[in-house]
Coordinates of C-alpha atoms in Angstrom, one line a residue:
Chain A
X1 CA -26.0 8.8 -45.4
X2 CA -25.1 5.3 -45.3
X3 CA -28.3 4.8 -44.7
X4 CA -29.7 6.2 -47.7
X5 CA -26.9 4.4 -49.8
X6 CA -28.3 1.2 -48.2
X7 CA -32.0 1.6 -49.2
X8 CA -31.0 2.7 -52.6
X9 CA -28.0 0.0 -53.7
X10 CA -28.8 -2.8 -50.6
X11 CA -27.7 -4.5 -47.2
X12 CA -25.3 -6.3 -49.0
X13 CA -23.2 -2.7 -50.0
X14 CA -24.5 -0.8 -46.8
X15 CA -22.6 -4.2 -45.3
X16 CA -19.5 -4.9 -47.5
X17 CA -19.0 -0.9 -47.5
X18 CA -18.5 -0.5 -43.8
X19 CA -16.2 -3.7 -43.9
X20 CA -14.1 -2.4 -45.9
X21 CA -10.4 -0.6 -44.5
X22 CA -9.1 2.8 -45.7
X23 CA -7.0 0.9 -47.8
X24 CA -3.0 2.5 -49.4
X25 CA -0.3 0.7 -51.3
X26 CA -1.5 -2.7 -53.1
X27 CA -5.2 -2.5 -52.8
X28 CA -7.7 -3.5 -55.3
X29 CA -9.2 -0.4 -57.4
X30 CA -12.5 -1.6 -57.8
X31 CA -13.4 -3.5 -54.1
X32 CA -10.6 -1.7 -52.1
X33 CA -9.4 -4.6 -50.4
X34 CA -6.0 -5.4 -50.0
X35 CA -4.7 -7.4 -52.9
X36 CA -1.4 -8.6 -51.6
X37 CA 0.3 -8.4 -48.5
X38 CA 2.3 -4.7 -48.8
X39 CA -1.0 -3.0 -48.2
X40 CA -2.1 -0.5 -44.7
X41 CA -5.3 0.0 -43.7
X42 CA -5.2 3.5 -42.2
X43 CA -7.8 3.3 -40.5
X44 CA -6.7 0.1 -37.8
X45 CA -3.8 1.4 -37.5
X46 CA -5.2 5.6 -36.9
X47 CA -7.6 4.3 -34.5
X48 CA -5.1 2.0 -32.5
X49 CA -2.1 4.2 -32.7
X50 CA -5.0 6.7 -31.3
X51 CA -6.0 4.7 -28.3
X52 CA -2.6 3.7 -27.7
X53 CA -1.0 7.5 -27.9
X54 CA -4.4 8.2 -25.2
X55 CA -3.6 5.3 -23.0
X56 CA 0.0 6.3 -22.4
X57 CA -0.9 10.0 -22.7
X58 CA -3.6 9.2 -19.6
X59 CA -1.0 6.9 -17.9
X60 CA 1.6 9.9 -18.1
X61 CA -0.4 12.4 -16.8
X62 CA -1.4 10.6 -14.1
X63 CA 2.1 8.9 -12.8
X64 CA 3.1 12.7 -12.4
X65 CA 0.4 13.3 -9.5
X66 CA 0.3 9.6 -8.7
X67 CA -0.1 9.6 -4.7
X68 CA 1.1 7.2 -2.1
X69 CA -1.0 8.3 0.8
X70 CA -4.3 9.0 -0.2
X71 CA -5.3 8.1 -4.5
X72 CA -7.9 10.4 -5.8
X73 CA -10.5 9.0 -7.9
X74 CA -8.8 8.3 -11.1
X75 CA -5.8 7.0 -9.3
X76 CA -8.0 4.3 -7.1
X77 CA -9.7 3.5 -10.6
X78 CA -6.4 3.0 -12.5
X79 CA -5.2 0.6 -9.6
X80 CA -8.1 -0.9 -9.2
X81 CA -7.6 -2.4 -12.8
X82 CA -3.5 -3.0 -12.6
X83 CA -4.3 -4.8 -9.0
X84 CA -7.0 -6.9 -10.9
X85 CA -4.5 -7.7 -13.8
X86 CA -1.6 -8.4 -11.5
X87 CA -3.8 -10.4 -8.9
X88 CA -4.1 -12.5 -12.6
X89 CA -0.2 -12.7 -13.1
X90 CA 0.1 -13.8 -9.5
X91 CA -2.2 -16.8 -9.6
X92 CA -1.8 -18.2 -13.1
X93 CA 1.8 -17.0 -13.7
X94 CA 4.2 -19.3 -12.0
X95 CA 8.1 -17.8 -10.4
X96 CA 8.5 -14.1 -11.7
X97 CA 8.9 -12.3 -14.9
X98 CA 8.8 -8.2 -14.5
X99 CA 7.5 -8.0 -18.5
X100 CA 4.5 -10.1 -17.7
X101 CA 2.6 -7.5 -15.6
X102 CA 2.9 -4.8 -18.4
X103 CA 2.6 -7.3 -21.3
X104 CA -0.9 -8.5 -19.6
X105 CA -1.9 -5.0 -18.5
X106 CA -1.4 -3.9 -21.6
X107 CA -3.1 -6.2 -23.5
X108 CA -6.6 -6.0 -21.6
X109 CA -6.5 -2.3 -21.5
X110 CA -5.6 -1.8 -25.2
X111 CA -7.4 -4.6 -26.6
X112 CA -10.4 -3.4 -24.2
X113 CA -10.0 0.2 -25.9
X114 CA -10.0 -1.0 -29.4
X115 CA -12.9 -3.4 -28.4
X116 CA -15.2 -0.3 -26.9
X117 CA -14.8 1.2 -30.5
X118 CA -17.2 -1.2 -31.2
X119 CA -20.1 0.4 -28.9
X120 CA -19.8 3.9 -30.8
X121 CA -22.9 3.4 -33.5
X122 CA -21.6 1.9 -36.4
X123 CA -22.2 5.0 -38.8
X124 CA -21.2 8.3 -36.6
X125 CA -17.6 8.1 -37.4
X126 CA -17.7 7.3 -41.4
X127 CA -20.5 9.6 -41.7
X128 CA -17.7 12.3 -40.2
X129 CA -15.3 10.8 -42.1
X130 CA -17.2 10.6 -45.9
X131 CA -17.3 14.9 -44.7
X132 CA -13.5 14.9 -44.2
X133 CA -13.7 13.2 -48.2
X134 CA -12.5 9.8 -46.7
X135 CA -14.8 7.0 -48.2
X136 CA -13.9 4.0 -46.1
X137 CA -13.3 3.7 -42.7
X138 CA -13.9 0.6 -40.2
X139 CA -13.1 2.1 -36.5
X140 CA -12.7 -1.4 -34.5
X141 CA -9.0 -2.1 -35.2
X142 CA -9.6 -5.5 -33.2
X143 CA -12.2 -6.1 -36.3
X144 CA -9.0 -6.0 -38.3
X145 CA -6.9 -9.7 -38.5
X146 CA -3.7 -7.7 -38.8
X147 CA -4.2 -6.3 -35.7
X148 CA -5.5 -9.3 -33.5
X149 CA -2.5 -11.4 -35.4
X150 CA 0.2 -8.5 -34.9
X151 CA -0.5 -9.3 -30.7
X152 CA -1.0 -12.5 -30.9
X153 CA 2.1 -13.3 -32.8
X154 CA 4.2 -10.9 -30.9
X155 CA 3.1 -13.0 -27.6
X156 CA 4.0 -16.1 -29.9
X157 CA 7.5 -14.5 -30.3
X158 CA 7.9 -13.8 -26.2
X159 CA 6.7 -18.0 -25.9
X160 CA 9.1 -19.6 -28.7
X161 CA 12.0 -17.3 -26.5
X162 CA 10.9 -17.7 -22.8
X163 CA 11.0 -21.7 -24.1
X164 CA 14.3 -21.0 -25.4
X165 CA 15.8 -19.2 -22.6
X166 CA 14.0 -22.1 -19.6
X167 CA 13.9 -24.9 -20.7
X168 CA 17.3 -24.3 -23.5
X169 CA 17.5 -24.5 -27.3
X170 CA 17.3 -28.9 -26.5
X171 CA 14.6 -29.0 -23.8
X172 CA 12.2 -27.2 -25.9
X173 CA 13.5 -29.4 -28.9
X174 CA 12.5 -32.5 -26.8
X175 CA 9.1 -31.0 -25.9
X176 CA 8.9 -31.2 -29.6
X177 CA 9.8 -35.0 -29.8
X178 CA 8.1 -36.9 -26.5
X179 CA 6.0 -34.4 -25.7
X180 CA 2.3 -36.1 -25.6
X181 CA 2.5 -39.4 -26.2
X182 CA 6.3 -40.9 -25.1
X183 CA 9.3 -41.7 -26.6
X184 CA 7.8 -44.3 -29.1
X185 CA 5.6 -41.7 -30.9
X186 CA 8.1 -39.3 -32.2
X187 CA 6.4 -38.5 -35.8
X188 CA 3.2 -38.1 -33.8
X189 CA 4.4 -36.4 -31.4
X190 CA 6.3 -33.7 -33.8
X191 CA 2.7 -32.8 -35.7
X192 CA 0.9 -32.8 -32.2
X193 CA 3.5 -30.4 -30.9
X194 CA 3.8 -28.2 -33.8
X195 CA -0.2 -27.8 -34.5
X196 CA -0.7 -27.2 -30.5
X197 CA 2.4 -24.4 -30.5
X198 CA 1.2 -22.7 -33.3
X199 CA -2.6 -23.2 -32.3
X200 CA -1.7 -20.6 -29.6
X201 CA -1.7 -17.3 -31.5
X202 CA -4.3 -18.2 -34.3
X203 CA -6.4 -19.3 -31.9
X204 CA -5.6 -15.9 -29.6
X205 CA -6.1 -13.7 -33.0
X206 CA -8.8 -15.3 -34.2
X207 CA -11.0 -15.6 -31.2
X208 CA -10.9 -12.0 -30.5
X209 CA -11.3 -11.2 -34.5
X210 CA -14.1 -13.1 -34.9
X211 CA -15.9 -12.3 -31.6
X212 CA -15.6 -8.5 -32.5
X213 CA -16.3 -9.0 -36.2
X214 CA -19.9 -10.4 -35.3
X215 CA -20.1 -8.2 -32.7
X216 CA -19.5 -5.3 -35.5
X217 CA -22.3 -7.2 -38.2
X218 CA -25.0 -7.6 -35.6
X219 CA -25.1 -3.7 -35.2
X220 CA -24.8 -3.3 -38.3
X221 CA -27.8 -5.4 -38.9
X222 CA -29.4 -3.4 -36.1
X223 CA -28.8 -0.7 -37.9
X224 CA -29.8 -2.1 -41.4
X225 CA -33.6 -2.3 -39.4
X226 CA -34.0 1.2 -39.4
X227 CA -32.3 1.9 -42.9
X228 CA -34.7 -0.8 -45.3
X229 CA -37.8 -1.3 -43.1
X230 CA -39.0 2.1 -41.8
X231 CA -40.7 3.4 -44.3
X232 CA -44.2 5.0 -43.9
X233 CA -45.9 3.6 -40.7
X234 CA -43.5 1.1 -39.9
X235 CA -41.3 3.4 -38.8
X236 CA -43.3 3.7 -35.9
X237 CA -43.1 -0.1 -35.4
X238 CA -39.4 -0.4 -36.5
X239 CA -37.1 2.6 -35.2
X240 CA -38.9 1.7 -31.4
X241 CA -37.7 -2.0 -32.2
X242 CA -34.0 -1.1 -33.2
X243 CA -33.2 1.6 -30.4
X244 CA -34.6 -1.8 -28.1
X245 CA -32.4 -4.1 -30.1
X246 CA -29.5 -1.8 -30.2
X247 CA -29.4 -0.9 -26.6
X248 CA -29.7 -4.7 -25.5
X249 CA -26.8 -5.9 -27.7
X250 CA -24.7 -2.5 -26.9
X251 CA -25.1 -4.0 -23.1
X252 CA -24.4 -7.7 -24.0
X253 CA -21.3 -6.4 -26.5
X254 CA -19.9 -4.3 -23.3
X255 CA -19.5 -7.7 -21.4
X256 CA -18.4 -9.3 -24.2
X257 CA -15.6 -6.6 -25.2
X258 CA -14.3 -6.9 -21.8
X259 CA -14.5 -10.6 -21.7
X260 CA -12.6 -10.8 -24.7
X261 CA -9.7 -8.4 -23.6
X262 CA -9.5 -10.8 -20.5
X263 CA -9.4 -14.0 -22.1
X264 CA -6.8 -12.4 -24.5
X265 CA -4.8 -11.2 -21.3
X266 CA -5.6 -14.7 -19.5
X267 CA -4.2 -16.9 -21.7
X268 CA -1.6 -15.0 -23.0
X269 CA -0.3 -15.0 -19.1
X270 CA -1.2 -19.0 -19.1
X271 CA 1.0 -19.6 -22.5
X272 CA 4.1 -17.4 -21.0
X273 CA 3.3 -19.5 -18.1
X274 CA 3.4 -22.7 -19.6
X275 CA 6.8 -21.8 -21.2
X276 CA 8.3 -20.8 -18.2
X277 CA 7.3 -24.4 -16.4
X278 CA 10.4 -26.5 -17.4
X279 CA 8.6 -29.5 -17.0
X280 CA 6.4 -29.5 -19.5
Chain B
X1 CA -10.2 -10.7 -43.8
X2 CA -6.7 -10.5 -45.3
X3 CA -3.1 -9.9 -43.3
X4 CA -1.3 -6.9 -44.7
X5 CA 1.7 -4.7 -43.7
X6 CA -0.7 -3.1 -40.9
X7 CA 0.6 -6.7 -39.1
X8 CA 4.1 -5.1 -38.9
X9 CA 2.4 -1.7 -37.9
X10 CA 0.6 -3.4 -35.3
X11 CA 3.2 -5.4 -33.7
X12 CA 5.7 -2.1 -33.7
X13 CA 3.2 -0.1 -31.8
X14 CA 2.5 -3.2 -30.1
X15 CA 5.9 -3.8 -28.6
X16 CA 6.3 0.2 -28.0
X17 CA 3.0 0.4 -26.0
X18 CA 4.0 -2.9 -23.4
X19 CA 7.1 -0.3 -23.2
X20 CA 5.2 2.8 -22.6
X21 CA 2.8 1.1 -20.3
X22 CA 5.8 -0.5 -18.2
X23 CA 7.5 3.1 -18.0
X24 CA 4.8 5.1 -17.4
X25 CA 1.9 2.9 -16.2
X26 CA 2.9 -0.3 -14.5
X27 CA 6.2 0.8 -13.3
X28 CA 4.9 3.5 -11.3
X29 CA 1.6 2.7 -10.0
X30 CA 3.5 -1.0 -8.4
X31 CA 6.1 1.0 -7.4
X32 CA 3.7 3.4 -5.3
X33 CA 1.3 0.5 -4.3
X34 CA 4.7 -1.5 -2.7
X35 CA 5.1 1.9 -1.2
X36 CA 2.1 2.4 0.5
X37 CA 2.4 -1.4 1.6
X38 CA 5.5 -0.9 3.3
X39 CA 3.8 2.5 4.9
X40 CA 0.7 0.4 6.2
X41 CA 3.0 -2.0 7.1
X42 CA 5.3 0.5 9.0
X43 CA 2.1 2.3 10.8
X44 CA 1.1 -1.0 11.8
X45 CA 4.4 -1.8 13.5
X46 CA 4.7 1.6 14.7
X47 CA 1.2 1.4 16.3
X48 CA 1.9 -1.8 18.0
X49 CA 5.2 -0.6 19.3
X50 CA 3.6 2.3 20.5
X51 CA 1.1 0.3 22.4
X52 CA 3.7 -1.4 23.9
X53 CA 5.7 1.3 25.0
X54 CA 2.7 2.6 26.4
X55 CA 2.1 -0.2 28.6
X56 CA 6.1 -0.2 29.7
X57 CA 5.6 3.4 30.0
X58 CA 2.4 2.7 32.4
X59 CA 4.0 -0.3 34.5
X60 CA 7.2 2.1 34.5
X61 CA 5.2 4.9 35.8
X62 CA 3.3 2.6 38.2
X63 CA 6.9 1.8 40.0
X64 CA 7.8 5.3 39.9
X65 CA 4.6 6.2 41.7
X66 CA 5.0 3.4 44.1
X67 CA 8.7 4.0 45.2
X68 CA 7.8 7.5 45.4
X69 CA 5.1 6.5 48.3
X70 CA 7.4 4.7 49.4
X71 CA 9.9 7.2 49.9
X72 CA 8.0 9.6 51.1
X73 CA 6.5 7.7 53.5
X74 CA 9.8 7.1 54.2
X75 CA 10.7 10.8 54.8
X76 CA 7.4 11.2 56.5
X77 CA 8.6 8.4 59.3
X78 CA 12.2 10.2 59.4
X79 CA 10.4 13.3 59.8
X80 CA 8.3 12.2 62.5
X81 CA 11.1 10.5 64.3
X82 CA 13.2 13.0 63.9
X83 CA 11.1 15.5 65.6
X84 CA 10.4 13.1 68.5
X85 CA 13.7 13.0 68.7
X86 CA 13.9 16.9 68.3
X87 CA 11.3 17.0 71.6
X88 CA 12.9 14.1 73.8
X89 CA 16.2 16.1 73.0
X90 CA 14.5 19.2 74.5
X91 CA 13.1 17.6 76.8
X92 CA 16.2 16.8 78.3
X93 CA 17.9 19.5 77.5
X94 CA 15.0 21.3 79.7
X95 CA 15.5 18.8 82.8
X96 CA 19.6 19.1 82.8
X97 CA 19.1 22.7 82.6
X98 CA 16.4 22.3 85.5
X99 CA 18.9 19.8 87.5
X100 CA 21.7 22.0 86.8
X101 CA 19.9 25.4 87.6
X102 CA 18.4 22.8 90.7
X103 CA 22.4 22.1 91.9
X104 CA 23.7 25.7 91.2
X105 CA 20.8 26.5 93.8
X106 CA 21.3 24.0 96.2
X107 CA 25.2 24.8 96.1
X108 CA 24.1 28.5 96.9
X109 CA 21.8 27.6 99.6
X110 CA 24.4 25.7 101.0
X111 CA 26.6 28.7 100.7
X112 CA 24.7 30.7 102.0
X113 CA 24.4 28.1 104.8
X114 CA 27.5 27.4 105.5
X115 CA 28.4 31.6 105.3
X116 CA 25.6 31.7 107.6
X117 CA 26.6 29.2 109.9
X118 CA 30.5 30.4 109.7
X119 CA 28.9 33.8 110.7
X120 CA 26.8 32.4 113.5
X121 CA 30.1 30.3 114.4
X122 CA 32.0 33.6 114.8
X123 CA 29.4 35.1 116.6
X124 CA 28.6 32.3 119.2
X125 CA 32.2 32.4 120.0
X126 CA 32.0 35.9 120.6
X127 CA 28.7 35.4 122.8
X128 CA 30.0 32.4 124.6
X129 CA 32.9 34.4 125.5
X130 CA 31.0 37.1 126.8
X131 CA 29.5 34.7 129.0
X132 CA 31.9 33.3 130.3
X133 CA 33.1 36.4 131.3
X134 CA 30.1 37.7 133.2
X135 CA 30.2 33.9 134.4
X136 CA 33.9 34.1 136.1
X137 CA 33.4 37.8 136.1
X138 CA 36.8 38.6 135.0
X139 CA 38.3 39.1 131.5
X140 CA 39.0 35.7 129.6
X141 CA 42.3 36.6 127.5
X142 CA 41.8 35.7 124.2
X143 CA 45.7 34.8 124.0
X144 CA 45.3 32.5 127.0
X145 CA 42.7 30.9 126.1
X146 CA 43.1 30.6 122.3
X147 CA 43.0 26.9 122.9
X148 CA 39.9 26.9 124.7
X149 CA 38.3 28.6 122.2
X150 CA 38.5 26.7 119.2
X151 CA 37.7 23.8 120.7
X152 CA 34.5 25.7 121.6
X153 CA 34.2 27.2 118.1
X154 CA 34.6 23.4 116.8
X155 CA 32.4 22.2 119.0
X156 CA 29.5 23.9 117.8

């Protein structure tokens, strides 16, 4: 259907349409974006709220049969990942924290959920959808800077208290002041502190945004292949050529999904890490 | 690319899902790994004091085995001793009873000896007498010559 919209009004609708959230509360009439700040997109927050409500659905189901002597399949899969992610605490997370583990595990599972959206083709679910009489609908929530900023800022929030809490309300003040260049810098030393602090989470959020954002245009331009050039005979040159094309960046997107939740996860432990290490 | 109230939304289900995930994920699933640890860890202790024991048990067994040849080789020596004993002790028993039915025998031969003799005593004084009588030809009184007599009698 899409499709058909695209070859009629252009890529650059076919495009802009499937970037654009289900959008309520202060939202533009005509483009549907979000004009202001008090504005939900539905559809991030449907699809994450989703994945989440599976994950600890799946999580729950299985901690009732969950087996010390001998795991069944699922079980040996599921630990398989948590000893991965804690084998990560354990090597880049220095002394102990009992929220780290779960804040990590979390992340690269969720994140890796919201990633793998990604990899269902780009016009199945608002096809559905435009049935159900919703118009927009973007399925990666990770495509979404709310939702990439919502984590990132929330692991912001755990390092500004775990500095806090180790290193007290002075020590992290004096990271501020001396911290990269010495005593005799202390301007310098301010603006260097504060831009690498808050570098942190924009760099977090927007790393994973943009890496699934592109991720999200090149299938659609994958997909645009099929829409504009088969037409006639060249369909018999073209659709061959974007099932090729597809399936080769579906594989390269699964590594990079999963690379993407793990960097997420990795540094997140490495920042929580750093705050913990009183001498900075 | 714009930051709306879905931010909030996020970071509430955000902070609710590192919850869920510790209550019914994390929590858990460490909690049953640690387990099976220590279980491993247990077996493994378990096997290796069983091993152990098994070799105390053997060298235990070993001694038993060995004292218990001992013993009854022991018992065997007693028993053997004690039947020697058992024969020498019949054995004697066998030649007092031979030297003591030997001297009952002897003391009744002598008996009957002596009787014998005492008899033949009696009767060679009778004889003697008898001939002494046809030798004077007249009776010898017995109350004359009493003394005569026994000194015959002894003399014999």
């Amino acid at each position: 259907m899409s499709a058909e919209k695209a070859s009629g009004g252009g890529t650059v609708e076919y495009i802009q349409h499937h970037l654009t959230n289900l959008c309520v509360g202060d939202c533009d009439p005509v483009t549907h974006q979000a004009a202001g700040f008090w504005a939900l997109h539905l559809d991030t927050l449907f699809f994450s709220y989703l994945l989440g409500a599976m994950l600890v659905f799946v999580s729950w189901n299985l901690s009732r049969k969950l087996s010390a002597d001998v795991p069944s399949g699922f079980q040996n899969f599921v630990e398989t990942i948590l000893d991965f992610v804690s084998g990560q605490v354990r090597d880049t997370f220095p002394g102990h924290n009992p929220l780290i583990g779960p804040l990590a595990l979390t992340i690269f599972v969720w994140v890796w959920m919201m990633n793998f959206m990604d990899l269902i083709p780009v016009d199945l679910l608002p096809v559905i959808a435009s049935f159900l009489g919703v118009e927009y609908l973007k399925v990666v929530p990770t495509t979404d800077l709310s939702t990439t900023l919502a984590m990132s800022l929330t692991v912001f929030g755990l390092i500004i208290y775990y500095n806090i809490k180790v290193k007290g309300p002075l020590g992290y003040l004096k990271m501020f002041l001396f911290h990269p260049f010495g005593k005799f810098f202390v301007p310098v030393n301010i603006v260097m502190s504060i831009i690498e602090e808050l570098a942190k989470p924009l760099s977090l959020a927007l790393r994973l945004f943009g890496n699934l954002f592109a991720g999200e245009l090149v299938f659609l331009l994958i997909a645009l292949i099929g829409a504009t050039m088969a037409v006639g005979l060249g369909a018999l040159f073209w659709l061959p050529l974007q099932v090729v094309l597809d399936l080769g960046w579906l594989i390269f997107h699964l590594l990079v999904i999963t690379l993407q939740a793990f960097i997420f996860m990795v540094l997140t432990i490495v920042y929580l890490g750093m705050a913990h290490t009183s001498d900075h | 690319m714009n930051i709306t109230a879905t931010l909030i939304g996020q970071i509430v289900a955000f902070v609710l899902l590192i919850w869920f995930v510790n209550k019914v994920l994390w929590g858990p699933v460490t909690k049953i790994l640690t387990d099976r640890q220590n279980r491993i860890a247990d077996g493994l202790a378990a096997a290796e004091k069983g091993k152990r024991e098994l070799v105390h048990a053997e060298e235990r067994a070993k001694e038993q085995l060995r004292d218990v040849k001992t013993q009854a080789a022991e018992i065997i020596a007693q028993a053997e001793k004690r039947a020697n004993e058992m024969v020498e002790e019949a054995k004697n028993k066998a030649r007092e009873e031979a030297e003591r039915q030997l001297t009952a025998a002897k003391a009744e031969i002598e008996q009957e000896v002596n009787r014998a003799k005492e008899t033949l005593r009696a009767q060679v004084a009778g004889v003697a007498v008898a001939g002494a009588q046809r030798i004077l030809k007249k009776e010898i009184t017995e109350k004359a010559h009493a003394d005569l007599l026994k000194d015959l009698v002894a003399q014999i």
